[in-house]
XYZ file of C-alpha atoms in Angstrom:
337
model
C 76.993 99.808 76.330
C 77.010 102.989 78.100
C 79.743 105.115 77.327
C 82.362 105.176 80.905
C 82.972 108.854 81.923
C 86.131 110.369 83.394
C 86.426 110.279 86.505
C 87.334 114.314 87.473
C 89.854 114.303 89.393
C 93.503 115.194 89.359
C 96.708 113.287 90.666
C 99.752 114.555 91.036
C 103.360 112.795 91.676
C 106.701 114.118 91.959
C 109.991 113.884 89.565
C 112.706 115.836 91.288
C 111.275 119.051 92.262
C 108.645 119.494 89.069
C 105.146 118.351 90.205
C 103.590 116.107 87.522
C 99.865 115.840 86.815
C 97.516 113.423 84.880
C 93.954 112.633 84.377
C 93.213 109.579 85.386
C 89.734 107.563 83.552
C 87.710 104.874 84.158
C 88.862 103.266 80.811
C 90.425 99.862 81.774
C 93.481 99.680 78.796
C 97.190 98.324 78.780
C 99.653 100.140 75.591
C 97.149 102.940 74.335
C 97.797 104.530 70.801
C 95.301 106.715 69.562
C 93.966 108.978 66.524
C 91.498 111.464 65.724
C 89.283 111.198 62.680
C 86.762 113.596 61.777
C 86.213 115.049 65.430
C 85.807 111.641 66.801
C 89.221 110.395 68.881
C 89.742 106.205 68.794
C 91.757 104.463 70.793
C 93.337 101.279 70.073
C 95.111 98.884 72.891
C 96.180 95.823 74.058
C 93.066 93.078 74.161
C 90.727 90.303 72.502
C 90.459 91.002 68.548
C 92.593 94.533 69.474
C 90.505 96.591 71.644
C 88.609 100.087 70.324
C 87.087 102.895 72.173
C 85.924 106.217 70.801
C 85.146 109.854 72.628
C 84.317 112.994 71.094
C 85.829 114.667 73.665
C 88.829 112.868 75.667
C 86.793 112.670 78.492
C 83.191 110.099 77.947
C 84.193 106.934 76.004
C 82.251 104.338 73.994
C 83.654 100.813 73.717
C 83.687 99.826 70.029
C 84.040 96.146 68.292
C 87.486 94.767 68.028
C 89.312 95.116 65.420
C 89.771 91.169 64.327
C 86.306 89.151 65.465
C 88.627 86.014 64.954
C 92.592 86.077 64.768
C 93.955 85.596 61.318
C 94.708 82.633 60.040
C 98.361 83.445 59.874
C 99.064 84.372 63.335
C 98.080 81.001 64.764
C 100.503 79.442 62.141
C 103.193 81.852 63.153
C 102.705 81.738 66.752
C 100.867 78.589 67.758
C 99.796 79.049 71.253
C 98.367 82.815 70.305
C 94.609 82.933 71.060
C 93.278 85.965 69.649
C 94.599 88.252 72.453
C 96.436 91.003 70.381
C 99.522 93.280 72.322
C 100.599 96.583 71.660
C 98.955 98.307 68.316
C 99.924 101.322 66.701
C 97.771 103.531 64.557
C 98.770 106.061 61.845
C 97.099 107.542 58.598
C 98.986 107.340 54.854
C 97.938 108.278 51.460
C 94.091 107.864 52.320
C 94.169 105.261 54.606
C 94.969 104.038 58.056
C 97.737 101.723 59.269
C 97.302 99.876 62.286
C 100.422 97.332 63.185
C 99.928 95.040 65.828
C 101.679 92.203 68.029
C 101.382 88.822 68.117
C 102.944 87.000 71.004
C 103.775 83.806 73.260
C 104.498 85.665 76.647
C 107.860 85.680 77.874
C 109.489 84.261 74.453
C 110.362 86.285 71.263
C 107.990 84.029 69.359
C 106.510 87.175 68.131
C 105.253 89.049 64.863
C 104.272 92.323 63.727
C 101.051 91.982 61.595
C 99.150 95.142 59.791
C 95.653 95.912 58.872
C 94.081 98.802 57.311
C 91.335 100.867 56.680
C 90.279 103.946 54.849
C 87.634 105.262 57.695
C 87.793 105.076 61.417
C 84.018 105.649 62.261
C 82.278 102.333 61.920
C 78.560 103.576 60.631
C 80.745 104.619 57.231
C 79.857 102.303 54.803
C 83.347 101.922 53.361
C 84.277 100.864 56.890
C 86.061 97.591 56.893
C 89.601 96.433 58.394
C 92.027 94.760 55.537
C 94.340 92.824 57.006
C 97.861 92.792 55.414
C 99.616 90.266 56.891
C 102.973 89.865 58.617
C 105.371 92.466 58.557
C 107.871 90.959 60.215
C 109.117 88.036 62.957
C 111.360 87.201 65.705
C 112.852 83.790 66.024
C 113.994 82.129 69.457
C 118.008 81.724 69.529
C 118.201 83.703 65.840
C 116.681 87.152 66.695
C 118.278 88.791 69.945
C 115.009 90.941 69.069
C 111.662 90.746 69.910
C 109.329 91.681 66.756
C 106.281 93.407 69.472
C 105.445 97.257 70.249
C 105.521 98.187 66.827
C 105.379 102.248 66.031
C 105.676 104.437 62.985
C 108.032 107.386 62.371
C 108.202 109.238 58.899
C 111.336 111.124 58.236
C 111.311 114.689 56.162
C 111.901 113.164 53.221
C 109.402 110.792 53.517
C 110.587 107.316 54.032
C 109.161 105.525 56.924
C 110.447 103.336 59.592
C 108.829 101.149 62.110
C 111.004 101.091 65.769
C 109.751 98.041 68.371
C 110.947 96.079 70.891
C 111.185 94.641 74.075
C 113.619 93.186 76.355
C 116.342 90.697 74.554
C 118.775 93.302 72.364
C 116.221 96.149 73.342
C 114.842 98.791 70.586
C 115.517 98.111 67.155
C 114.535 100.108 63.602
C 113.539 98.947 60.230
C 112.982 100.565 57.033
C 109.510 100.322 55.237
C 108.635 100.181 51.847
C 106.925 103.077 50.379
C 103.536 101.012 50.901
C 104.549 100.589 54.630
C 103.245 97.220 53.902
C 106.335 95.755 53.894
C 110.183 95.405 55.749
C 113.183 96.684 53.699
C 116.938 95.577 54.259
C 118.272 92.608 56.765
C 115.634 91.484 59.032
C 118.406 89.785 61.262
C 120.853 92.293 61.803
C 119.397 95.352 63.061
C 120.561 98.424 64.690
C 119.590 98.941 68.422
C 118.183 102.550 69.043
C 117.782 102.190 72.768
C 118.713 99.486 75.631
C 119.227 99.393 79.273
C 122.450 97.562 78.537
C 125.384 100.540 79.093
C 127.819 99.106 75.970
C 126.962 97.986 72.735
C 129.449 94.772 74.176
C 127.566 94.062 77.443
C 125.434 90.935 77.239
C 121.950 90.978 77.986
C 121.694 90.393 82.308
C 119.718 87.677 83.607
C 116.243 87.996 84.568
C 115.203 89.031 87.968
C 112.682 87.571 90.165
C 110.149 85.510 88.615
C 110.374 87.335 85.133
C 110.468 85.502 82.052
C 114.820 83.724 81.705
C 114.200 83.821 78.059
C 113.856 87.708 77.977
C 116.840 88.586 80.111
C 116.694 91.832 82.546
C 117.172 94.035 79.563
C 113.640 95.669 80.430
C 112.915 98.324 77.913
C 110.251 98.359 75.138
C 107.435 100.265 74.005
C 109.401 103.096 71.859
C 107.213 105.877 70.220
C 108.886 108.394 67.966
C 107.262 112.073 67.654
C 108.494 114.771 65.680
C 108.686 118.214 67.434
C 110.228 121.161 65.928
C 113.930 120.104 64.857
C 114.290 117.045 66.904
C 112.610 113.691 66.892
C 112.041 112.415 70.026
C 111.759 108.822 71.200
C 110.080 107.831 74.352
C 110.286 104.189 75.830
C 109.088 102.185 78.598
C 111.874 101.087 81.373
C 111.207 98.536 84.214
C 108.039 96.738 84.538
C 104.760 96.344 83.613
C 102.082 94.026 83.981
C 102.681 93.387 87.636
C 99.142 95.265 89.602
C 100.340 97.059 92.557
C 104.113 95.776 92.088
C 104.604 97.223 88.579
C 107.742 99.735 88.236
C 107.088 101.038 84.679
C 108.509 104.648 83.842
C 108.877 106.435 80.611
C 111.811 108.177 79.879
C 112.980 109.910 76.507
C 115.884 110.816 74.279
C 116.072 112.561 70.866
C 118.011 112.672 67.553
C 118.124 115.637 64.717
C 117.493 112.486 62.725
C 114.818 109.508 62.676
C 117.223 106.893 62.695
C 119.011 108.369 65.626
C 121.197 108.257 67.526
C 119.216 109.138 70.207
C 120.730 110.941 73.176
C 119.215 112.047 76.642
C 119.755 115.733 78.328
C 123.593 114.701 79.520
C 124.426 113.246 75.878
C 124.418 109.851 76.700
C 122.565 107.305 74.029
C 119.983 105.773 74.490
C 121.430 102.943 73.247
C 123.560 102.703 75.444
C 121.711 102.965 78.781
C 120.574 106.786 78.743
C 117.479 108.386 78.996
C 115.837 111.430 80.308
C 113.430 110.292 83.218
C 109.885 111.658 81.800
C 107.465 110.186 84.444
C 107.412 107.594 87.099
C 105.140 106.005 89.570
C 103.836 107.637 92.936
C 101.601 106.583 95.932
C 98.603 105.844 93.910
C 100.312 104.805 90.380
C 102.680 102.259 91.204
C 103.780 101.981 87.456
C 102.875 104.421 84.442
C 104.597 103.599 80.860
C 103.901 102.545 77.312
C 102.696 105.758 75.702
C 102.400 107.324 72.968
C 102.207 111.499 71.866
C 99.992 113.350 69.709
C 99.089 116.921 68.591
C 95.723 117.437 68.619
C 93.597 120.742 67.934
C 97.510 122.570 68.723
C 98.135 120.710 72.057
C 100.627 117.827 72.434
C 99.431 114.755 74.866
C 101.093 112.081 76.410
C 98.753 108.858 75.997
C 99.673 105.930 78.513
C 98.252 103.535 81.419
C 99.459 103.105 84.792
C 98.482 100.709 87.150
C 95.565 102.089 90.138
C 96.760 101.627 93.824
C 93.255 102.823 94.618
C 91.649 100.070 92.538
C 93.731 97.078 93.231
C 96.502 97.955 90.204
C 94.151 97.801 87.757
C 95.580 99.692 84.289
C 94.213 102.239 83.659
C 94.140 105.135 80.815
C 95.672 108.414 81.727
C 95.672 111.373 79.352
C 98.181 114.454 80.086
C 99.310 117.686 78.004
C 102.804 118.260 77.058
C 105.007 121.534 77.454
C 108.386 121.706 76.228
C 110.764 123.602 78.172
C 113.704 125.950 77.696
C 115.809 123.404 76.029
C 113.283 121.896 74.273
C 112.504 118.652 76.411
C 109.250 117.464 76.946
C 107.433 117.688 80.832
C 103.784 117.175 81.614
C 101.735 120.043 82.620
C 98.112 119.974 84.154
């Protein structure tokens, strides 16, 4: 297949008075995570099998296989009406190898799991290429979990010990301890602590859905968090609103951050994030009518925000946008061209 090339050109929105800009690509994707692996970048996102793209240069991309040719055995047992359509993956390297969690859902219901394969190579002419998978991390259960086990990501504190944050909807963002092999959940997987909602009051019952949105998930609509260390603070980013809706689609990102991994997160006024805060980081314009579920890196020195957002000039089809990130003055994040 011939590699798609970015298409150069540069949109900007507005967020209060700061002008905003992002490159937009040809790259059709829905909840990008990426990594870089000997000068190569690959990208990992929503799609049959987990869908994989490469670039050498953030700007032409090559469509790679899938991740799973068939869906494990497991998930089917787990989630019966899954069909090999894989949400929300997240990538990260550990002691010689790379981690990639990923979601398996029924849509709408927290029928859900967070499954893990790994490999020790990213390019796929290595011979030792191969993708292991571990098996289920761990699962949400209707009327148990006020959780839903999807949008898994990976933060490592200073002193070592990893924990995987996810979420969507229901109770909103929770956090779980990993073993030291990250192939595994430590602690109570029933009871565990929220590290960002829309719901204002660790009290307050989820609201009911709106519109024609799912009644099982409520109108709690947050997910997608992605922690990133920066300096002193760890940061976490989330998706508010809606996605998945074309041309109607409300998704924004906003962010809060913590001196510690675990939290509590807080946005710029002091207000958790658990409890309905959250520093407005990006939202839709006249073209992007919804731009969320990203994730940061540093490569080469720069920081990047990763995400999608949904193409008024192409009927709302998601899309992959790739922007740098500046911190300012007091040490928040805001896209720069």
């Amino acid at each position: 297949m011939r590699p798609l090339v970015l298409i150069i050109l540069v949109v900007a929105c507005n967020i209060g008075s700061t002008r905003i800009y992002a490159q937009p690509t040809a790259v059709r994707v829905h909840d990008p995570v990426m990594a870089k692996h000997k000068g190569t970048y690959y990208l990992f996102a929503t799609g049959r099998g987990i869908a994989v793209w490469s670039s050498t240069d953030l700007t032409e991309w090559k469509r790679e296989s899938p991740v799973f040719n068939a869906p494990p055995a497991w998930t089917i047992a787990a989630v019966p009406t899954f069909k090999g359509h894989f949400w929300a993956p997240d990538i990260s390297y550990h002691n010689g190898q790379y981690y990639l969690y990923y979601s398996v859902s029924a849509f709408g219901k927290n029928t859900s799991c967070i499954g893990l394969a790994t490999n020790v190579t990213l390019d796929p002419e290595d011979p030792r290429f191969e993708w292991k998978d571990r098996g289920k991390i761990i699962q949400s259960y209707p009327g148990i979990t006020n959780w839903n086990a999807i949008d898994p990501n990976v933060v490592e504190d200073d002193a070592g010990t990893a924990y995987l944050s996810f979420g969507s909807f229901w109770g909103g963002l929770k956090m779980i301890q990993l073993a030291p092999n990250r192939m595994a959940v430590v602690g109570d997987t029933l009871q565990l602590p929220t590290i960002a909602s829309r719901i204002a009051g660790s009290g307050a019952s989820n609201p009911p859905a709106t519109a024609a949105n799912p009644k099982d998930a409520g109108g709690n609509a947050i997910e997608a968090p992605f922690i990133f260390k920066k300096k002193d603070y760890y940061y976490l980013f989330a998706s508010i609103d809606y996605c998945c809706k074309g041309l109607e689609s409300t998704y924004k990102m906003i962010v809060g951050r913590s001196t510690q991994a675990t939290g509590p997160y807080v946005d710029d006024h002091g207000t958790p994030l658990a409890s309905g805060g959250g520093k407005l980081l990006l939202a839709g314009d006249e073209r992007w009518q919804g731009v969320g579920h990203n994730s940061v890196y540093t490569f080469d020195g720069e920081d990047y925000l990763i995400f999608h957002g949904y193409d008024g000039d192409d009927n709302g089809v998601s899309k992959l946008r790739i922007a740098r990130l500046a911190w300012d003055e007091h040490g928040w994040p805001e896209l720069i061209n």
